[in-house]
Amino acid sequence: MSQASKGEKHEAAKDRSMVLQKQMIAEHYERLERAPETGEPVVYTFVPGNLTELIRAFGALPVLPEINALQSGMRGRSRDFISEAERLGHSEDVCTYVKCDIGMLKSGNIGPTGTRLPKPDLLLLSYTGCYTFMKWFELLREEYDCPTVFLQVPYQGDGKLSAEHRDYIAQQLRGQVIPALEKVTGKKYDDTIEAELKRRLALAAKAEDDLVAVLQSAKKKPSPIDAYFGGVYYIGPIFSAFRGTEEGVAYYEALRQEVEARAAAGKGPITPDGPLDKQDYRLVVEGPPNWTHFRQFWSMFSDWNAVVVASTYTKVGGVYDFGFRHDPDDPLGTMADYCGGCYTNLNMPSRIDMLVDYIEQYSADGFLINSVKSCNSFSAGQLLMLREVEKRTGIPGAFIESDLVDPRYFSAANIKNRLESYLQMVDARRAERAGGGGGGGGSQGAEARP
Amino acid sequence: MSESVRCSVGIDLGSTTTKAVILDSEGHIIGRGITNSRSNYDLAAAVAREEARISARFGLLRKEVERSAGRDVLDQLLKAFRLSQTLAQLARLHALIDDEIDRAVASALRRPAHDAVTLIVSRIEDEEQAWFDAPDERAGDRSDFFRDAAGSAYMRFAEEIGDPIGASFDLLAGLYDKCIIRVENEPLELGFRDHIGSALERIGSPAAVRDGIERAVSVTIDEVCTVGTGYGRARLPFPKEQIRSEILCHGLGAHAMFPATRTVLDIGGQDTKAIQVDAQGIVTSFQMNDRCAAGCGRYLGYIADEMNIGVHELGPLAEKSSRRIKINSTCTVFAGAELRERLSLGERREDILAGLHRAIILRAMSLLARSGGVEEQFTFTGGVARNPAAVRALRQLVRENYGERTLNISPDSIYTGALGAALFAHRDVTARAAAAPAEPGQQAGEAEVQR
Ligand code: SF4
């Protein structure tokens, strides 16, 4: 019986951060719905390169269209939204986040929690690494006829953000982004706002510390978290509207405590199919998840007692585990570093290094790429990365294909087949290495016997 | 006590056929069976397994009496056995059709329908008997599937005798379609024991064979481990450890057939897989088609339907091409439209088909490249490996892209997956056997060291 009560306690502990998260998100959407009356300015922006501290320092509220799109996917609404956008003439090949967002907008603009989303006062594109972002906001500008500001972020083609590039971003922040925010909020970027920005950057750094601790807990065996399927919940607040907020800090404190308690108890994560304490495969995953069949996708892993110990997707709104933290002492410089350091702004060698590092640091048995049809920022070059990582680690990789929010691109049987084949391949290789002969077969001679 | 053979079994539940392979305790193949897959997966697996057991018993019998009785007698016995099985199935089909007529056919048509079916069945029986009597027909030279052999004969005779008797072809064909499914979906007694007696009589009960049969019947085929694989593997009533992905099984099966294989291409009905294996036959990397079945066997099926010919005729027809037409789309949905458009442009069927085969193989080439290329040696499996035009296109494209490679295609390639599964089963048994006595020994060893 003590076993069960322990389990319950963990459920309850897990619930605390989840309750917090749910609360803060609900409150945020309610506040957004009231924004037209309260007069709080609304800024639409994207997850990679989001400047939440700055937006908030100006007293504005951020809206993240990708988050709305993925939430629509998880709630089974994306199919209709995408059809709606396709009816309007958007081709089948357009990133499905865009179509899902446009479809939602055309269907009354009711957000994931059931509240109406306000119109933007400003479209702030603070990361140009994805061309689709630009086109997306161009479409929204057409729709809302509101000011738009683009922050040009140079690609890390040679693996780092050079000093000139950093200056270039900071200059644009000073010369374009801040003036645009001043205009829509009617506030000057004075000492008070700068102090507020610094205060928020410090809050951001605090939450980032806790997030990193949570993600790195997966080095432990068994891992107390699933760093992909669970991970996407953990990054929710910090990658959306809550970096640099008190609620954000509180959430990550709570989460970290829970995860540390689970780690201390030698417990695994809670999956849709119950606790995963027995972990037979430790995997690293590259690429975003599929949202329309999220639970089913996760179950395919947990059915096999496979836990994800590290993922690149959980870095999509900020790569923190290699030391970067928002620095309150250099507000513009730190924001430039942040925008330039987006995961999809990294070149292929850097992404390969990262995967290799994860496989080694987290003692992974394998790695898997989920290649989503929608997103070339992720998908281009993934097979080359796979081969290179295989070569450097000696560990075979798996490759599966799906999409973000278009359910038509999720073939459960196909994905399951690939995943199972892959895990069995890992098994067979383990057996082979353990000297079992790997099943060379009777016709190839008798197996060694003691 | 009767003799028993300890065996490992592999079952490959594919989308169109189900295969079983039985290995003896040394890992050598002793039996193989194949049947149509059907809605009842358990039954498909059971039938394939039974067929494999039959072939295993024939194998035993052959070992036993071939020298004394001679090869011809055994071949004749096998033919007689097949005949006996077919006649049993035919009788069952006849009975079901009779019931169906009484149940569902308008009373005025019942008499002519009964008469027509009786006549059709007796014609098929005659034909089967003639096949049996023909000295140069061998048992293995024709399809093992009752549906294939009897089905086409039924339709032929229905066309011929239906109308004169007053039962339309459509009515007779409809009755057949309805009942053949039931014949396939109910377990019939088609095993060795059930038919070997009448088969033996049919060939005049030669004494040299009779004694051997006693032994072949009484041997216990002890299936110590079974592993399932294939498209429908999740529906096999096996525990998870006894289910292996067909990718692994194809890799291992191809390795067993051609030990120097490093790359395997499998083009089946539903999917295409490019697999790389190591020197032990263990998969090191693989790629498979995405959710879309373009370029798989199913696509050829659509094309064949569209052209109103059998799938097996596509390749030979394409081989007649003198001017291949470039086809870009391998989209199954567009296949019909593309084909009709080409035909309306006045292109020749064989040239279009040659282009289609190349397009399919081009898709496979991209999977091969993604899985790591084509290594020496290269083995091609799956239904499409029996299509000469596909093989030719593959040879050519492999040469163009990778240089000379040895391309292996086994005539038994349809059993690759089942063989791989059986080898995994065999390996599991061997590992278990190795583990059991090892433990006490190990402990004793440790104790010695401590002392
Ligand atoms: S293409 Fe990728 S990065 Fe760009 S908007 Fe779509 S999902 Fe985001």
PDB file of N, CA, C and O and ligand atoms in Angstrom, chain A residues 46 48 66 95-98 127 129-133 136 288 316 344 372 374-378 404, ligand 1:
ATOM      1  N   PHE A  46       7.045  35.660 -32.444  1.00  0.00           N
ATOM      2  CA  PHE A  46       7.247  34.217 -32.586  1.00  0.00           C
ATOM      3  C   PHE A  46       8.124  33.658 -31.466  1.00  0.00           C
ATOM      4  O   PHE A  46       8.872  34.398 -30.825  1.00  0.00           O
ATOM      5  N   PRO A  48      10.903  31.535 -31.480  1.00  0.00           N
ATOM      6  CA  PRO A  48      12.347  31.743 -31.596  1.00  0.00           C
ATOM      7  C   PRO A  48      12.640  33.240 -31.629  1.00  0.00           C
ATOM      8  O   PRO A  48      12.055  33.981 -32.405  1.00  0.00           O
ATOM      9  N   GLU A  66       2.438  30.593 -33.091  1.00  0.00           N
ATOM     10  CA  GLU A  66       2.785  29.161 -33.200  1.00  0.00           C
ATOM     11  C   GLU A  66       2.199  28.381 -32.040  1.00  0.00           C
ATOM     12  O   GLU A  66       1.780  27.231 -32.191  1.00  0.00           O
ATOM     13  N   CYS A  95       3.779  25.748 -44.648  1.00  0.00           N
ATOM     14  CA  CYS A  95       3.912  25.337 -43.246  1.00  0.00           C
ATOM     15  C   CYS A  95       2.542  25.316 -42.572  1.00  0.00           C
ATOM     16  O   CYS A  95       1.792  26.276 -42.630  1.00  0.00           O
ATOM     17  N   THR A  96       2.228  24.206 -41.915  1.00  0.00           N
ATOM     18  CA  THR A  96       0.862  24.054 -41.405  1.00  0.00           C
ATOM     19  C   THR A  96       0.577  24.925 -40.187  1.00  0.00           C
ATOM     20  O   THR A  96      -0.584  25.162 -39.873  1.00  0.00           O
ATOM     21  N   TYR A  97       1.621  25.409 -39.512  1.00  0.00           N
ATOM     22  CA  TYR A  97       1.375  26.385 -38.440  1.00  0.00           C
ATOM     23  C   TYR A  97       0.692  27.613 -39.021  1.00  0.00           C
ATOM     24  O   TYR A  97      -0.238  28.165 -38.444  1.00  0.00           O
ATOM     25  N   VAL A  98       1.189  28.053 -40.154  1.00  0.00           N
ATOM     26  CA  VAL A  98       0.645  29.261 -40.783  1.00  0.00           C
ATOM     27  C   VAL A  98      -0.814  29.036 -41.139  1.00  0.00           C
ATOM     28  O   VAL A  98      -1.690  29.842 -40.818  1.00  0.00           O
ATOM     29  N   TYR A 127      13.036  37.424 -35.266  1.00  0.00           N
ATOM     30  CA  TYR A 127      13.956  36.383 -35.728  1.00  0.00           C
ATOM     31  C   TYR A 127      13.598  36.094 -37.170  1.00  0.00           C
ATOM     32  O   TYR A 127      12.495  35.646 -37.477  1.00  0.00           O
ATOM     33  N   GLY A 129      15.265  34.047 -39.176  1.00  0.00           N
ATOM     34  CA  GLY A 129      15.877  32.808 -39.653  1.00  0.00           C
ATOM     35  C   GLY A 129      14.917  31.930 -40.432  1.00  0.00           C
ATOM     36  O   GLY A 129      15.329  31.102 -41.224  1.00  0.00           O
ATOM     37  N   CYS A 130      13.631  32.096 -40.191  1.00  0.00           N
ATOM     38  CA  CYS A 130      12.652  31.345 -40.970  1.00  0.00           C
ATOM     39  C   CYS A 130      11.924  32.304 -41.886  1.00  0.00           C
ATOM     40  O   CYS A 130      11.278  33.246 -41.429  1.00  0.00           O
ATOM     41  N   TYR A 131      12.019  32.040 -43.154  1.00  0.00           N
ATOM     42  CA  TYR A 131      11.402  32.910 -44.146  1.00  0.00           C
ATOM     43  C   TYR A 131       9.877  32.919 -44.013  1.00  0.00           C
ATOM     44  O   TYR A 131       9.214  33.905 -44.252  1.00  0.00           O
ATOM     45  N   THR A 132       9.381  31.751 -43.621  1.00  0.00           N
ATOM     46  CA  THR A 132       7.933  31.629 -43.456  1.00  0.00           C
ATOM     47  C   THR A 132       7.395  32.649 -42.451  1.00  0.00           C
ATOM     48  O   THR A 132       6.308  33.179 -42.617  1.00  0.00           O
ATOM     49  N   PHE A 133       8.186  32.920 -41.417  1.00  0.00           N
ATOM     50  CA  PHE A 133       7.768  33.923 -40.424  1.00  0.00           C
ATOM     51  C   PHE A 133       7.426  35.244 -41.110  1.00  0.00           C
ATOM     52  O   PHE A 133       6.438  35.898 -40.803  1.00  0.00           O
ATOM     53  N   TRP A 136       4.320  34.992 -43.099  1.00  0.00           N
ATOM     54  CA  TRP A 136       3.206  34.828 -42.166  1.00  0.00           C
ATOM     55  C   TRP A 136       2.751  36.202 -41.668  1.00  0.00           C
ATOM     56  O   TRP A 136       1.571  36.538 -41.722  1.00  0.00           O
ATOM     57  N   PRO A 288      10.812  18.809 -34.032  1.00  0.00           N
ATOM     58  CA  PRO A 288       9.593  19.050 -33.252  1.00  0.00           C
ATOM     59  C   PRO A 288       8.731  17.792 -33.183  1.00  0.00           C
ATOM     60  O   PRO A 288       8.867  16.910 -34.027  1.00  0.00           O
ATOM     61  N   VAL A 316      14.170  25.257 -28.802  1.00  0.00           N
ATOM     62  CA  VAL A 316      13.746  26.062 -29.940  1.00  0.00           C
ATOM     63  C   VAL A 316      13.489  27.521 -29.551  1.00  0.00           C
ATOM     64  O   VAL A 316      13.675  28.429 -30.352  1.00  0.00           O
ATOM     65  N   THR A 344      17.395  27.077 -34.424  1.00  0.00           N
ATOM     66  CA  THR A 344      17.364  26.950 -35.886  1.00  0.00           C
ATOM     67  C   THR A 344      18.291  27.964 -36.562  1.00  0.00           C
ATOM     68  O   THR A 344      18.439  27.954 -37.770  1.00  0.00           O
ATOM     69  N   VAL A 372       9.669  16.852 -39.744  1.00  0.00           N
ATOM     70  CA  VAL A 372       8.312  17.333 -40.018  1.00  0.00           C
ATOM     71  C   VAL A 372       8.269  18.003 -41.378  1.00  0.00           C
ATOM     72  O   VAL A 372       9.151  18.752 -41.739  1.00  0.00           O
ATOM     73  N   SER A 374       6.399  20.292 -42.495  1.00  0.00           N
ATOM     74  CA  SER A 374       6.183  21.736 -42.539  1.00  0.00           C
ATOM     75  C   SER A 374       7.445  22.561 -42.499  1.00  0.00           C
ATOM     76  O   SER A 374       7.530  23.598 -43.116  1.00  0.00           O
ATOM     77  N   CYS A 375       8.417  22.124 -41.701  1.00  0.00           N
ATOM     78  CA  CYS A 375       9.413  23.085 -41.271  1.00  0.00           C
ATOM     79  C   CYS A 375      10.800  22.812 -41.831  1.00  0.00           C
ATOM     80  O   CYS A 375      11.538  21.976 -41.321  1.00  0.00           O
ATOM     81  N   ASN A 376      11.151  23.573 -42.833  1.00  0.00           N
ATOM     82  CA  ASN A 376      12.489  23.410 -43.394  1.00  0.00           C
ATOM     83  C   ASN A 376      13.575  23.944 -42.475  1.00  0.00           C
ATOM     84  O   ASN A 376      14.726  23.559 -42.590  1.00  0.00           O
ATOM     85  N   SER A 377      13.214  24.842 -41.574  1.00  0.00           N
ATOM     86  CA  SER A 377      14.226  25.345 -40.636  1.00  0.00           C
ATOM     87  C   SER A 377      14.802  24.160 -39.858  1.00  0.00           C
ATOM     88  O   SER A 377      15.966  24.149 -39.492  1.00  0.00           O
ATOM     89  N   PHE A 378      13.956  23.185 -39.612  1.00  0.00           N
ATOM     90  CA  PHE A 378      14.430  21.985 -38.942  1.00  0.00           C
ATOM     91  C   PHE A 378      14.910  20.927 -39.937  1.00  0.00           C
ATOM     92  O   PHE A 378      15.979  20.359 -39.800  1.00  0.00           O
ATOM     93  N   LEU A 404       3.666  18.854 -38.084  1.00  0.00           N
ATOM     94  CA  LEU A 404       3.342  19.552 -36.849  1.00  0.00           C
ATOM     95  C   LEU A 404       1.862  19.419 -36.512  1.00  0.00           C
ATOM     96  O   LEU A 404       1.495  18.759 -35.553  1.00  0.00           O
TER      97      LEU A 404
HETATM   98  S1  SF4 C   1       8.673  26.773 -41.156  1.00  0.00           S
HETATM   99 FE1  SF4 C   1       9.310  26.064 -39.176  1.00  0.00          FE
HETATM  100  S2  SF4 C   1      10.247  27.809 -38.153  1.00  0.00           S
HETATM  101 FE2  SF4 C   1       9.095  28.554 -39.892  1.00  0.00          FE
HETATM  102  S3  SF4 C   1       7.101  29.064 -39.115  1.00  0.00           S
HETATM  103 FE3  SF4 C   1       6.897  26.981 -39.853  1.00  0.00          FE
HETATM  104  S4  SF4 C   1       7.423  25.710 -38.082  1.00  0.00           S
HETATM  105 FE4  SF4 C   1       8.111  27.775 -37.618  1.00  0.00          FE
END
